[in-house]
Coordinates of C-alpha atoms and ligand atoms in Angstrom, one line a residue:
X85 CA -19.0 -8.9 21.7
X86 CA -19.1 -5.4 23.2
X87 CA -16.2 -3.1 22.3
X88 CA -15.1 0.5 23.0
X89 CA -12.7 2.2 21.1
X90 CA -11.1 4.9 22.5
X91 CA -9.6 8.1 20.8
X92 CA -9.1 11.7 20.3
X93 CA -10.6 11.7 16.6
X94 CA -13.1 10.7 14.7
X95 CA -13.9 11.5 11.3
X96 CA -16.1 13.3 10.6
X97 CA -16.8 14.5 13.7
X98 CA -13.0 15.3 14.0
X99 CA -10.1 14.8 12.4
X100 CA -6.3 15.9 11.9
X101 CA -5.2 12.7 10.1
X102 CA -4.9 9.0 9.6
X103 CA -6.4 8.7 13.1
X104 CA -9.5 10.6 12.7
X105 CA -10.4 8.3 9.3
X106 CA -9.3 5.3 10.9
X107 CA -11.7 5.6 14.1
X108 CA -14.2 6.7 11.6
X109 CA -14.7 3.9 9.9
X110 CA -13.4 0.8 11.7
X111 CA -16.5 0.3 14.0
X112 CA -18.7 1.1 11.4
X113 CA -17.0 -1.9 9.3
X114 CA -17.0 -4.4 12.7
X115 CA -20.6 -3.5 13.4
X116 CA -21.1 -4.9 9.8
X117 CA -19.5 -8.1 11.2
X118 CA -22.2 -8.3 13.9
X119 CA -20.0 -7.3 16.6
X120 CA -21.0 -4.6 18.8
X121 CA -18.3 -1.6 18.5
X122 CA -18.6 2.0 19.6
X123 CA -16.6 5.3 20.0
X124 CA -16.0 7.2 23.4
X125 CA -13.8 10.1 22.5
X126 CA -13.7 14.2 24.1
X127 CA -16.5 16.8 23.3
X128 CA -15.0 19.4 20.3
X129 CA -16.5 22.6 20.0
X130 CA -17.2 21.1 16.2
X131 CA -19.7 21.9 14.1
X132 CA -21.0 18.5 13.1
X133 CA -21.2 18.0 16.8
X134 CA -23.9 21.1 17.0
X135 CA -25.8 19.6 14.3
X136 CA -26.0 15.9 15.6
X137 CA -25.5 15.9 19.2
X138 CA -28.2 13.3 20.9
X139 CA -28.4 13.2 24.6
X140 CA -27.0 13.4 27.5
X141 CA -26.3 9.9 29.1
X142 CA -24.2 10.9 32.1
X143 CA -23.1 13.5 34.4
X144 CA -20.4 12.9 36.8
X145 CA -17.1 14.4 38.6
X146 CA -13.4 13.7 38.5
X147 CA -10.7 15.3 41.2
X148 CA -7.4 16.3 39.5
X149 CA -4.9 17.2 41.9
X150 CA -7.0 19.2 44.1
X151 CA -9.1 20.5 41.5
X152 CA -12.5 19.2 40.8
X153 CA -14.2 18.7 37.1
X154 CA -17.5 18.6 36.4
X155 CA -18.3 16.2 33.5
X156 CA -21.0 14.9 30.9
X157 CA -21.2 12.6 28.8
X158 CA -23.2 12.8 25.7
X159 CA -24.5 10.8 23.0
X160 CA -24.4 11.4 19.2
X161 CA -27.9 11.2 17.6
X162 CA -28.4 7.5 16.7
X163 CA -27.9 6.2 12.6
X164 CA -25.8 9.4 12.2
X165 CA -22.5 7.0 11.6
X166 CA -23.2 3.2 11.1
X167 CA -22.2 3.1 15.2
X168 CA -22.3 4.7 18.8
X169 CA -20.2 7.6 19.3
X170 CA -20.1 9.0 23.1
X171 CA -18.5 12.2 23.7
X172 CA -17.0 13.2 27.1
X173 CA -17.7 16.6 27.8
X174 CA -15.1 18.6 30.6
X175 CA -15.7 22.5 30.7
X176 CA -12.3 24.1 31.0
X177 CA -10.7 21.2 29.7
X178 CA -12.4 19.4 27.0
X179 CA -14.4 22.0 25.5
X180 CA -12.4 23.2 22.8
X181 CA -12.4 24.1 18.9
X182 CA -9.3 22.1 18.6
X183 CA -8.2 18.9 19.3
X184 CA -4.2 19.2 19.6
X185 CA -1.6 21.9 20.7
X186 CA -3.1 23.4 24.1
X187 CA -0.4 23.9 27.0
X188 CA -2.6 21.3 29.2
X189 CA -3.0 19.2 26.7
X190 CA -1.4 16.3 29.9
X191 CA -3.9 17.1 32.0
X192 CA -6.8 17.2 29.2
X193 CA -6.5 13.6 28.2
X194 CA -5.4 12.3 31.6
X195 CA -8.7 13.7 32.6
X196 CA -10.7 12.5 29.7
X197 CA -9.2 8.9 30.4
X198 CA -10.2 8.9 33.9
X199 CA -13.4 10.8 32.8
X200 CA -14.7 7.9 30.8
X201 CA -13.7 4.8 33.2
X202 CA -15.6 6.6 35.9
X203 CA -18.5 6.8 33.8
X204 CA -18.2 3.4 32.8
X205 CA -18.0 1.9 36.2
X206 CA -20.4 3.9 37.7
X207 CA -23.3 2.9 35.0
X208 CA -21.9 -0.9 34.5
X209 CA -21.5 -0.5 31.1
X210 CA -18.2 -3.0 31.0
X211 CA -17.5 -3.7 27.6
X212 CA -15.8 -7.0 27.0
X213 CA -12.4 -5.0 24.9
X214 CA -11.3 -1.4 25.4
X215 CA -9.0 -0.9 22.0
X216 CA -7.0 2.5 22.6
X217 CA -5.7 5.0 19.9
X218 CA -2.6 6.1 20.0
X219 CA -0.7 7.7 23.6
X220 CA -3.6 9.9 24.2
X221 CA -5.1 6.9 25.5
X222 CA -2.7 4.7 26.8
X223 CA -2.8 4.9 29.9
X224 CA -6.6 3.0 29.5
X225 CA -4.8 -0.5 30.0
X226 CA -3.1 1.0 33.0
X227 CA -5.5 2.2 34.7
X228 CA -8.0 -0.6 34.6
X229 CA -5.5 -2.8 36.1
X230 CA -4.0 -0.2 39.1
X231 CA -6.4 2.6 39.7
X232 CA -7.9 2.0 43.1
X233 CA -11.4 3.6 42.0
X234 CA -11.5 1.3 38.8
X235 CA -11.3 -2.5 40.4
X236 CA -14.7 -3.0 38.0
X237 CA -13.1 -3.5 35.3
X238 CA -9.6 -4.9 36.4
X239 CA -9.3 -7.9 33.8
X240 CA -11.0 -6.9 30.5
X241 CA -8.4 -7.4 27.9
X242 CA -7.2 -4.2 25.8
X243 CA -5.7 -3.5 22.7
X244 CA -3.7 -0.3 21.9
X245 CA -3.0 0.6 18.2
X246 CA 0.4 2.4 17.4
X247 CA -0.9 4.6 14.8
X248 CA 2.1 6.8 15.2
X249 CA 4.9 6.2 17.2
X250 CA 6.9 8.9 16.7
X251 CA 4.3 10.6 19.4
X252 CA 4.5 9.5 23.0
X253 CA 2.7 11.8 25.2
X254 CA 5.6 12.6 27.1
X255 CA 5.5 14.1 30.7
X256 CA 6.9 14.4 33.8
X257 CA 6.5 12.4 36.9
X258 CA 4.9 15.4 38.9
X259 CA 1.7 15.0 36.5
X260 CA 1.5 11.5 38.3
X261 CA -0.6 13.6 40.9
X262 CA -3.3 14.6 37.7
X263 CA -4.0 11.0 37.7
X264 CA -6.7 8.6 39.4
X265 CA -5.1 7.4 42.9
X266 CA -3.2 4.1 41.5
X267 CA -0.9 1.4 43.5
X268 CA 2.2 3.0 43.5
X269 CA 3.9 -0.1 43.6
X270 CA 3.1 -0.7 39.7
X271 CA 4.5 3.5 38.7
X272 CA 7.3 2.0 36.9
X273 CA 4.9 0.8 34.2
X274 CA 4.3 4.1 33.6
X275 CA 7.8 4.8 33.2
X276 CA 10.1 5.0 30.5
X277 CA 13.6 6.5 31.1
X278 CA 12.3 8.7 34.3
X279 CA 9.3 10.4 32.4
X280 CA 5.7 8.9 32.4
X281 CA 6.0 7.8 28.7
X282 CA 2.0 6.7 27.8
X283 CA 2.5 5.1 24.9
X284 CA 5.2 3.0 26.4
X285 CA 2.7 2.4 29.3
X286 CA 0.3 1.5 26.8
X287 CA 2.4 -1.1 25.1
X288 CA 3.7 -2.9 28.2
X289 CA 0.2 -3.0 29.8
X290 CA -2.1 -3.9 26.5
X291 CA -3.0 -7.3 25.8
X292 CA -2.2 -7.4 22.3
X293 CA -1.2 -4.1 20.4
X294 CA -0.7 -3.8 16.5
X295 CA 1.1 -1.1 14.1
X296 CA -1.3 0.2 11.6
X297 CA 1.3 -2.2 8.9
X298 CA 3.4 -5.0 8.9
X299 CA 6.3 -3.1 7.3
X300 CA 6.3 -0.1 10.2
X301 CA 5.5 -3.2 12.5
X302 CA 9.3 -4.6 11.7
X303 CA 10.9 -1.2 11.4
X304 CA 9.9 0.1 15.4
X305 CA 11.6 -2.8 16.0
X306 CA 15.0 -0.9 15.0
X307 CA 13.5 2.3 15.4
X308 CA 10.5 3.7 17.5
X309 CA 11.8 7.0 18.5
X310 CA 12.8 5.5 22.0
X311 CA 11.2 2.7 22.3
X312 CA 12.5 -0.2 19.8
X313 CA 13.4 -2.0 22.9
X314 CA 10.1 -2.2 24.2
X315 CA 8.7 -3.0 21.0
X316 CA 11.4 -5.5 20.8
X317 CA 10.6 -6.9 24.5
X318 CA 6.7 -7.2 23.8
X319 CA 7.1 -8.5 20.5
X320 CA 5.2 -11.8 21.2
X321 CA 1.9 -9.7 21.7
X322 CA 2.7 -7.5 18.6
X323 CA 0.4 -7.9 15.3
X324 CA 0.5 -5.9 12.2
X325 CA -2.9 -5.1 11.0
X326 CA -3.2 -2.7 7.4
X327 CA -5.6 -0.1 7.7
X328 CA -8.5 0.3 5.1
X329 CA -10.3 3.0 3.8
X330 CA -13.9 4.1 3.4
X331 CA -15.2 3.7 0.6
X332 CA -18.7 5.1 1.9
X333 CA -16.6 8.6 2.2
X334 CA -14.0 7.9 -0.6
X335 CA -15.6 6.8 -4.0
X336 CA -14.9 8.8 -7.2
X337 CA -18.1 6.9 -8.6
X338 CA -20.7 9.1 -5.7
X339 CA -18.0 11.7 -3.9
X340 CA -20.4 14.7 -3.4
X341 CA -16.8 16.8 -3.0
X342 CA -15.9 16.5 -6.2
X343 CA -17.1 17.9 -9.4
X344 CA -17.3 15.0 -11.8
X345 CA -18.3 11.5 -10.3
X346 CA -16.5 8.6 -12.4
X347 CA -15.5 5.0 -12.7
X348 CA -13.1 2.6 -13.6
X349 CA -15.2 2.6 -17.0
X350 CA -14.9 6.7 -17.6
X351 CA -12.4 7.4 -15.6
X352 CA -10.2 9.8 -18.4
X353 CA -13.0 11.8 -19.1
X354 CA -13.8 12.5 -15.3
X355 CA -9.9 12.6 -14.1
X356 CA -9.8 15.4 -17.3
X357 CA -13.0 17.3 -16.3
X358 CA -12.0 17.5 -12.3
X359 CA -8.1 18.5 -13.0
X360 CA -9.5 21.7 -15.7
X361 CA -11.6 22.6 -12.9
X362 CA -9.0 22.7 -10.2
X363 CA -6.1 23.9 -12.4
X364 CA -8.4 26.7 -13.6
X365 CA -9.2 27.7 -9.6
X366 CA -5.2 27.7 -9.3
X367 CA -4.1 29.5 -12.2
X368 CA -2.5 26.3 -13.8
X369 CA -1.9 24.4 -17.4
X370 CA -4.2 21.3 -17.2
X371 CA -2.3 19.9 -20.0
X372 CA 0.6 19.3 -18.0
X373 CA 1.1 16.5 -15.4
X374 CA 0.1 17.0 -12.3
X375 CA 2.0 16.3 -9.2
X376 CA 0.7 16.7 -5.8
X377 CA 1.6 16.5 -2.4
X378 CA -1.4 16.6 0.8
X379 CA -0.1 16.3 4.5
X380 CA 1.2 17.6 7.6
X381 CA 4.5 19.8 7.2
X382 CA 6.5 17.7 9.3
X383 CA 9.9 15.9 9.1
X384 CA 8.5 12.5 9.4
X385 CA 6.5 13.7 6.1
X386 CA 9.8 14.3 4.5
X387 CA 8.0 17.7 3.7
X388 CA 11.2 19.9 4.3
X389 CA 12.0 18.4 0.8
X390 CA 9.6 19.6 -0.7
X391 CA 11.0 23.0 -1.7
X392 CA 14.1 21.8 -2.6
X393 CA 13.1 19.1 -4.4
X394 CA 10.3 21.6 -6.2
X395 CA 13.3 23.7 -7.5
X396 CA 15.5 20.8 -8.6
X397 CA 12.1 20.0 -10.8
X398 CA 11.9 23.4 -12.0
X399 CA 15.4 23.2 -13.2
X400 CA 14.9 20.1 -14.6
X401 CA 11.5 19.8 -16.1
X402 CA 11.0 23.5 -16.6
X403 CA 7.8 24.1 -18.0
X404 CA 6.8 20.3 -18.5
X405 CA 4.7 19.2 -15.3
X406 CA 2.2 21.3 -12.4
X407 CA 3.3 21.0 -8.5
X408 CA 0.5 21.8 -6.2
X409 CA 0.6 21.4 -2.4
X410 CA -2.1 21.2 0.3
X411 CA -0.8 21.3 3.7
X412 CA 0.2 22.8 7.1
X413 CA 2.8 22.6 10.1
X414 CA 5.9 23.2 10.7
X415 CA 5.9 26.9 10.4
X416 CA 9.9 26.6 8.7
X417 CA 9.1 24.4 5.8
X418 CA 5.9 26.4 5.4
X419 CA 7.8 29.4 4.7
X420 CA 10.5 27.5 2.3
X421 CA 7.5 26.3 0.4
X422 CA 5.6 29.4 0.2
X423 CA 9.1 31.2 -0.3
X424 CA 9.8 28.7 -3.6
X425 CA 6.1 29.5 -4.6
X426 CA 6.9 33.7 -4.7
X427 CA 10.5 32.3 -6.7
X428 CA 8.7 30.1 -9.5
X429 CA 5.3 31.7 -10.0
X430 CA 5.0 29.4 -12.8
X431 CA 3.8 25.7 -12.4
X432 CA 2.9 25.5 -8.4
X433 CA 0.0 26.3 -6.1
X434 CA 0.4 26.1 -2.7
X435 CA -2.2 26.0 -0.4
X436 CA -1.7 26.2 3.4
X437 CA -4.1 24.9 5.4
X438 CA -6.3 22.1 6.2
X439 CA -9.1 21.7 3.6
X440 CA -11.2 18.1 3.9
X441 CA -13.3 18.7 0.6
X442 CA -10.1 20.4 -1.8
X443 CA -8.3 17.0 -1.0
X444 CA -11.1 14.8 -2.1
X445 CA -10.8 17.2 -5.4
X446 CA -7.1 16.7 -5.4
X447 CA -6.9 13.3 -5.2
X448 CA -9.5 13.3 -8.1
X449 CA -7.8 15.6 -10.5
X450 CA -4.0 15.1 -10.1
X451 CA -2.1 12.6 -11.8
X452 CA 0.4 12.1 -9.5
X453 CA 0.6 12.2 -5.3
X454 CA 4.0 11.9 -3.6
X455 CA 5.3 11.1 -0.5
X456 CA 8.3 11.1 0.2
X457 CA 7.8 9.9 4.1
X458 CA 11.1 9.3 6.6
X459 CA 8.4 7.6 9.0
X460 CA 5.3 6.2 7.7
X461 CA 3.0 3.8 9.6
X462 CA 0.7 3.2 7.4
X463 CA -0.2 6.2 5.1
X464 CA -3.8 6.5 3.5
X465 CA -3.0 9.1 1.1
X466 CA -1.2 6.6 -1.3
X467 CA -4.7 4.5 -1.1
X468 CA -7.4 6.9 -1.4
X469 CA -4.9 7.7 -4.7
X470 CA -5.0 4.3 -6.0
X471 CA -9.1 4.7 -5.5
X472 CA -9.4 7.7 -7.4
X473 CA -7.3 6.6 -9.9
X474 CA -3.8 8.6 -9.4
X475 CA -0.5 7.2 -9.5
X476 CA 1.5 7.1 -6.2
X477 CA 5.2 8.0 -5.9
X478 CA 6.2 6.8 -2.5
X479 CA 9.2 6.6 -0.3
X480 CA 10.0 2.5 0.5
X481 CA 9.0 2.8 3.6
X482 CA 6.6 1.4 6.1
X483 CA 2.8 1.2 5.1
X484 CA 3.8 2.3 1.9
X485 CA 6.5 -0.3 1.1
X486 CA 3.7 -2.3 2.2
X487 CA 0.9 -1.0 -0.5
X488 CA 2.5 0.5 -3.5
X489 CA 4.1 -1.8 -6.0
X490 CA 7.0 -0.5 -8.3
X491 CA 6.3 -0.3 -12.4
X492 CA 9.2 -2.5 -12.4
X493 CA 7.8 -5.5 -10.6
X494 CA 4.7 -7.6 -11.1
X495 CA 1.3 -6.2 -10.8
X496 CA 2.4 -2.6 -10.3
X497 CA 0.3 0.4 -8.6
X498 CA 3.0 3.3 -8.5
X499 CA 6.4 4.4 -8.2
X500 CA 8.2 3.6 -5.4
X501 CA 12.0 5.5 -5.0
X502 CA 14.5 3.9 -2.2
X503 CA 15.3 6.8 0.1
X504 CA 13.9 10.1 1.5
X505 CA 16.4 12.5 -0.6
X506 CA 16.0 15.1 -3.5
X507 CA 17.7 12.9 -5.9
X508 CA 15.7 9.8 -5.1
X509 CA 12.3 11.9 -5.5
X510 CA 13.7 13.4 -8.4
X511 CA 14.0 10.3 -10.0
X512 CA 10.8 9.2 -9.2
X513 CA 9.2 12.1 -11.0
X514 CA 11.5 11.6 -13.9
X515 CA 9.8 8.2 -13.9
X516 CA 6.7 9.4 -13.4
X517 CA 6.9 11.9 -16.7
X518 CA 7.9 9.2 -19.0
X519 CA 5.0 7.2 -17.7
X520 CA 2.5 10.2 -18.7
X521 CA 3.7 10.4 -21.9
X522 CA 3.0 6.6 -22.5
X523 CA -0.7 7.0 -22.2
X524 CA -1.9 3.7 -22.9
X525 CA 0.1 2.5 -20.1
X526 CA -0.8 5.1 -18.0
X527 CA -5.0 4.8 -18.5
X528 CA -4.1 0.7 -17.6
X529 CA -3.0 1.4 -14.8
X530 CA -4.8 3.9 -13.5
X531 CA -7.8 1.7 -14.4
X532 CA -6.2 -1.7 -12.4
X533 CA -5.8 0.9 -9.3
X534 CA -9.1 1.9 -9.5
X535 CA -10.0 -2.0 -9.3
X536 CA -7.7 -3.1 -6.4
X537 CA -9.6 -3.8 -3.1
X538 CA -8.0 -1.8 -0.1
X539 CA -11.4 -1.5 1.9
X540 CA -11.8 -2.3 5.6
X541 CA -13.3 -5.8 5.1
X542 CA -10.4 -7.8 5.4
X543 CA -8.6 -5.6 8.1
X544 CA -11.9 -5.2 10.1
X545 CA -11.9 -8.9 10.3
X546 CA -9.0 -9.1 11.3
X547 CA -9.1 -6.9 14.5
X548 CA -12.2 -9.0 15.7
X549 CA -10.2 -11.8 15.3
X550 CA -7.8 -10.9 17.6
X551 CA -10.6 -9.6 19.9
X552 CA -11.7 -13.3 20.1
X553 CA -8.6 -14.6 20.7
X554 CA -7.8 -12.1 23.6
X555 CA -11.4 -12.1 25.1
X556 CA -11.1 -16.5 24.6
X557 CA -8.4 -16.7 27.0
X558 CA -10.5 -15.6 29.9
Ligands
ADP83 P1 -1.0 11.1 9.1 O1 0.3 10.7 9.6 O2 -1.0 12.6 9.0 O3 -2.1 10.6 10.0 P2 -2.1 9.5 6.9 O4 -1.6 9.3 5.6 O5 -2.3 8.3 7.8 O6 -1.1 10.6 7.6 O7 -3.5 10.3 6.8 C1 -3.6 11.5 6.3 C2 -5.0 11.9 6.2 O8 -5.2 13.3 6.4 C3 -5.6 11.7 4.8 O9 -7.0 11.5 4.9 C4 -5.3 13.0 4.1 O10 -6.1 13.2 3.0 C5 -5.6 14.0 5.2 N1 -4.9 15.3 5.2 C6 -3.6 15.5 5.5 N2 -3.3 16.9 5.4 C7 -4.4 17.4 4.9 C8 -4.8 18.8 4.6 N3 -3.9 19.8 4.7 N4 -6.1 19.0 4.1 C9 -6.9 18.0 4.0 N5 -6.7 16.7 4.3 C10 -5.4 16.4 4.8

């Protein structure tokens, strides 16, 4: 079984969140399976890419409107990541140091979809599944099926994953001329309340298409930024599929990011030795708690509570536990945070920025990692805590309702508060200080997280499952 995923990350080769990890590891985990699973995603001016770029496999053009793009397609050097990654290389479009946030970005990934089925129809290299990312390439399942120049591959099945739909890829109908001549008989599947509306596109074309958790699965249904109707109409061909994490990149027992390597076995001494470390770099007590907070700066984060809810602790805990936040964004609640930083002086760090290797040091040194998320689908954050030993104080919501069990209940993992408020996260930090102070329950538990099993195996299963299900009915 031949399968192409299709993204615009991959970690390490590039990555700005859950997407890039999960396209990072997922083929490597099917390839395990003994299924044949590779990457086509754009060219980044990266530098992992300058280190381990293979060959050149392709060359090609695309017309976009009435201008014409040269393209290439290259190959990364083989055994460099467990599977195949091709990278579709468009000077003037898809030649950039980053992957989000250019004023073309329409015409980038329209181009970078059209790109890659040319490529693949010209060299017959059909796979027998495309499985798209996200609405930068949702139009895949579209464009198979309608595109004139693509007739080739008309009939393989497809499978989009919804790793965020609060993100659409939203444009207007005059972009329609960017795109690959297709029967304009079949435009309204590209539509979605008079805008070409990819991700919509994607889910009404796809064969199957799955939410990256069951929980955010059931919650687009009532809210999806738009689209709960769709998700509602094509709920027969919706799955909910957990995502996993790698535990080639994120193991406290061999993480060459962090200081001290640990286990389940040791894992006081090496939580205690990581968090003197990092406290020392930030100017902080490492005999308080530690509470810690790594994401985007966005609303769906439930990061604009952060500074109010940072000076509620202050007020209330004064002196008694460490906040330090890694993150960037929204340049508002960047300013309220670094404004509440310059306020306290005491007890916080803020960092602003995007920093790969400091989180791996976070997640190993803090005790605690909140998230207070409004929207999340899946959330990897709260795992890759549970891995390295840290408590997780999440919002109910989503993938995390779905991972993180409250102290209260049976088998617990964290501490989960009801809604995305200041008092709510207050309590769960209130919570999360009297569980400090009770050691012994605190070194249980952190030990039982350590032990649970949230790796790709059963979720990478899963997916090639419904690969064989889809690929059976033809
Ligand atoms: P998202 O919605 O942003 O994709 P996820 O929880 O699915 O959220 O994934 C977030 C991933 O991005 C995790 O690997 C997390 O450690 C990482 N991350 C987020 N912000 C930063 C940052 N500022 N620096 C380093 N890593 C970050």
């Amino acid at each position: 079984m031949k399968i192409y995923h299709i993204s615009a990350e991959c970690y390490p080769i590039a990555k700005t969140g859950g997407l890039g990890d999960v396209v990072g590891a997922l083929p490597k985990y099917q390839n395990l399976l003994g299924i044949d699973s590779s990457v086509i995603m754009p060219w980044y001016d990266k530098p992992f890419l300058r280190e381990h770029l293979g060959q050149e496999v392709y060359t090609g053009q695309i017309l976009q409107g009435n201008q014409s793009y040269h393209f290439s397609v290259l190959k990364l050097k083989k055994g460099v990541l467990g599977f195949e990654v091709y990278l579709i290389k468009i000077p003037g479009l898809l030649d950039r140091q980053e992957v989000y946030g250019f004023p073309d970005e329409v015409a980038q990934f329209i181009a970078f979809q059209h790109a890659l089925l040319r490529w693949i129809c010209d060299t017959n290299m059909a796979p027998d599944l495309f499985h798209c990312h996200d609405h930068h390439t949702g139009l895949i399942p579209f464009f198979i099926e309608n595109c004139y120049d693509f007739q080739a591959l008309k009939g393989i099945p497809t499978v989009g994953t919804v790793h965020n739909g609060q993100y659409q890829g939203w444009m207007n109908w005059e972009n329609a001329e960017l795109m690959p001549a297709f029967d304009i008989s079949k435009g309204g599947l590209l539509d979605w309340y008079n805008t070409i509306n990819p991700l919509a596109a994607m889910i009404k074309c796809c064969w199957a298409y799955n939410t990256v958790s069951t929980g955010y699965l059931q919650e687009l249904f009532i809210e999806a930024n738009g689209l709960e109707g769709l998700f509602v109409s094509e709920k027969a061909k919706g799955y909910g599929i957990i995502n996993g994490i790698d535990d080639d990149i994120w193991n406290p027992e061999n993480d060459p990011f962090i200081e001290a390597n640990y286990a389940a076995e040791n894992l006081i001494k090496g939580k205690q030795q990581n968090k003197k470390t990092l406290c020392k770099q930030y100017g902080l007590d490492f005999r308080l708690p530690l509470l810690s907070f790594i994401g985007r700066f966005a609303i769906e984060k439930g990061a604009d509570l952060l500074a109010p809810a940072i000076q509620e602790i202050s007020l209330k805990f004064k002196g008694k536990v460490n906040v330090l936040i890694l993150g960037s964004g929204d340049s508002e609640i960047e300013s309220l945070i670094r404004q509440i930083q310059f306020e306290l002086k005491q007890n916080i760090a803020v960092i602003i920025g995007y920093d790969e290797r400091l989180s791996h040091q976070i997640y190993a040194s803090t005790d605690f990692i909140i998230m207070p998320s409004r929207v999340e689908p899946c959330g990897l954050n709260q795992l890759y805590a549970m891995k390295y030993g840290t408590i997780p104080i999440v919002r109910k919501i989503g993938g995390l309702k779905d991972t993180v069990v409250d102290l209260v209940r049976k088998n617990p993992n964290g501490i989960v508060f009801k809604e995305a408020t200041v008092k709510d996260m207050i309590s769960g930090v209130r919570r999360a200080l009297t569980l400090y102070n009770d050691s012994t329950r605190l070194n249980e538990l952190r030990k039982r997280n350590m032990g649970l099993d949230y790796s790709w195996n059963n979720s990478a299963a899963k997916y090639v499952q419904l690969y064989q299900n889809l690929i059976n009915r033809l």
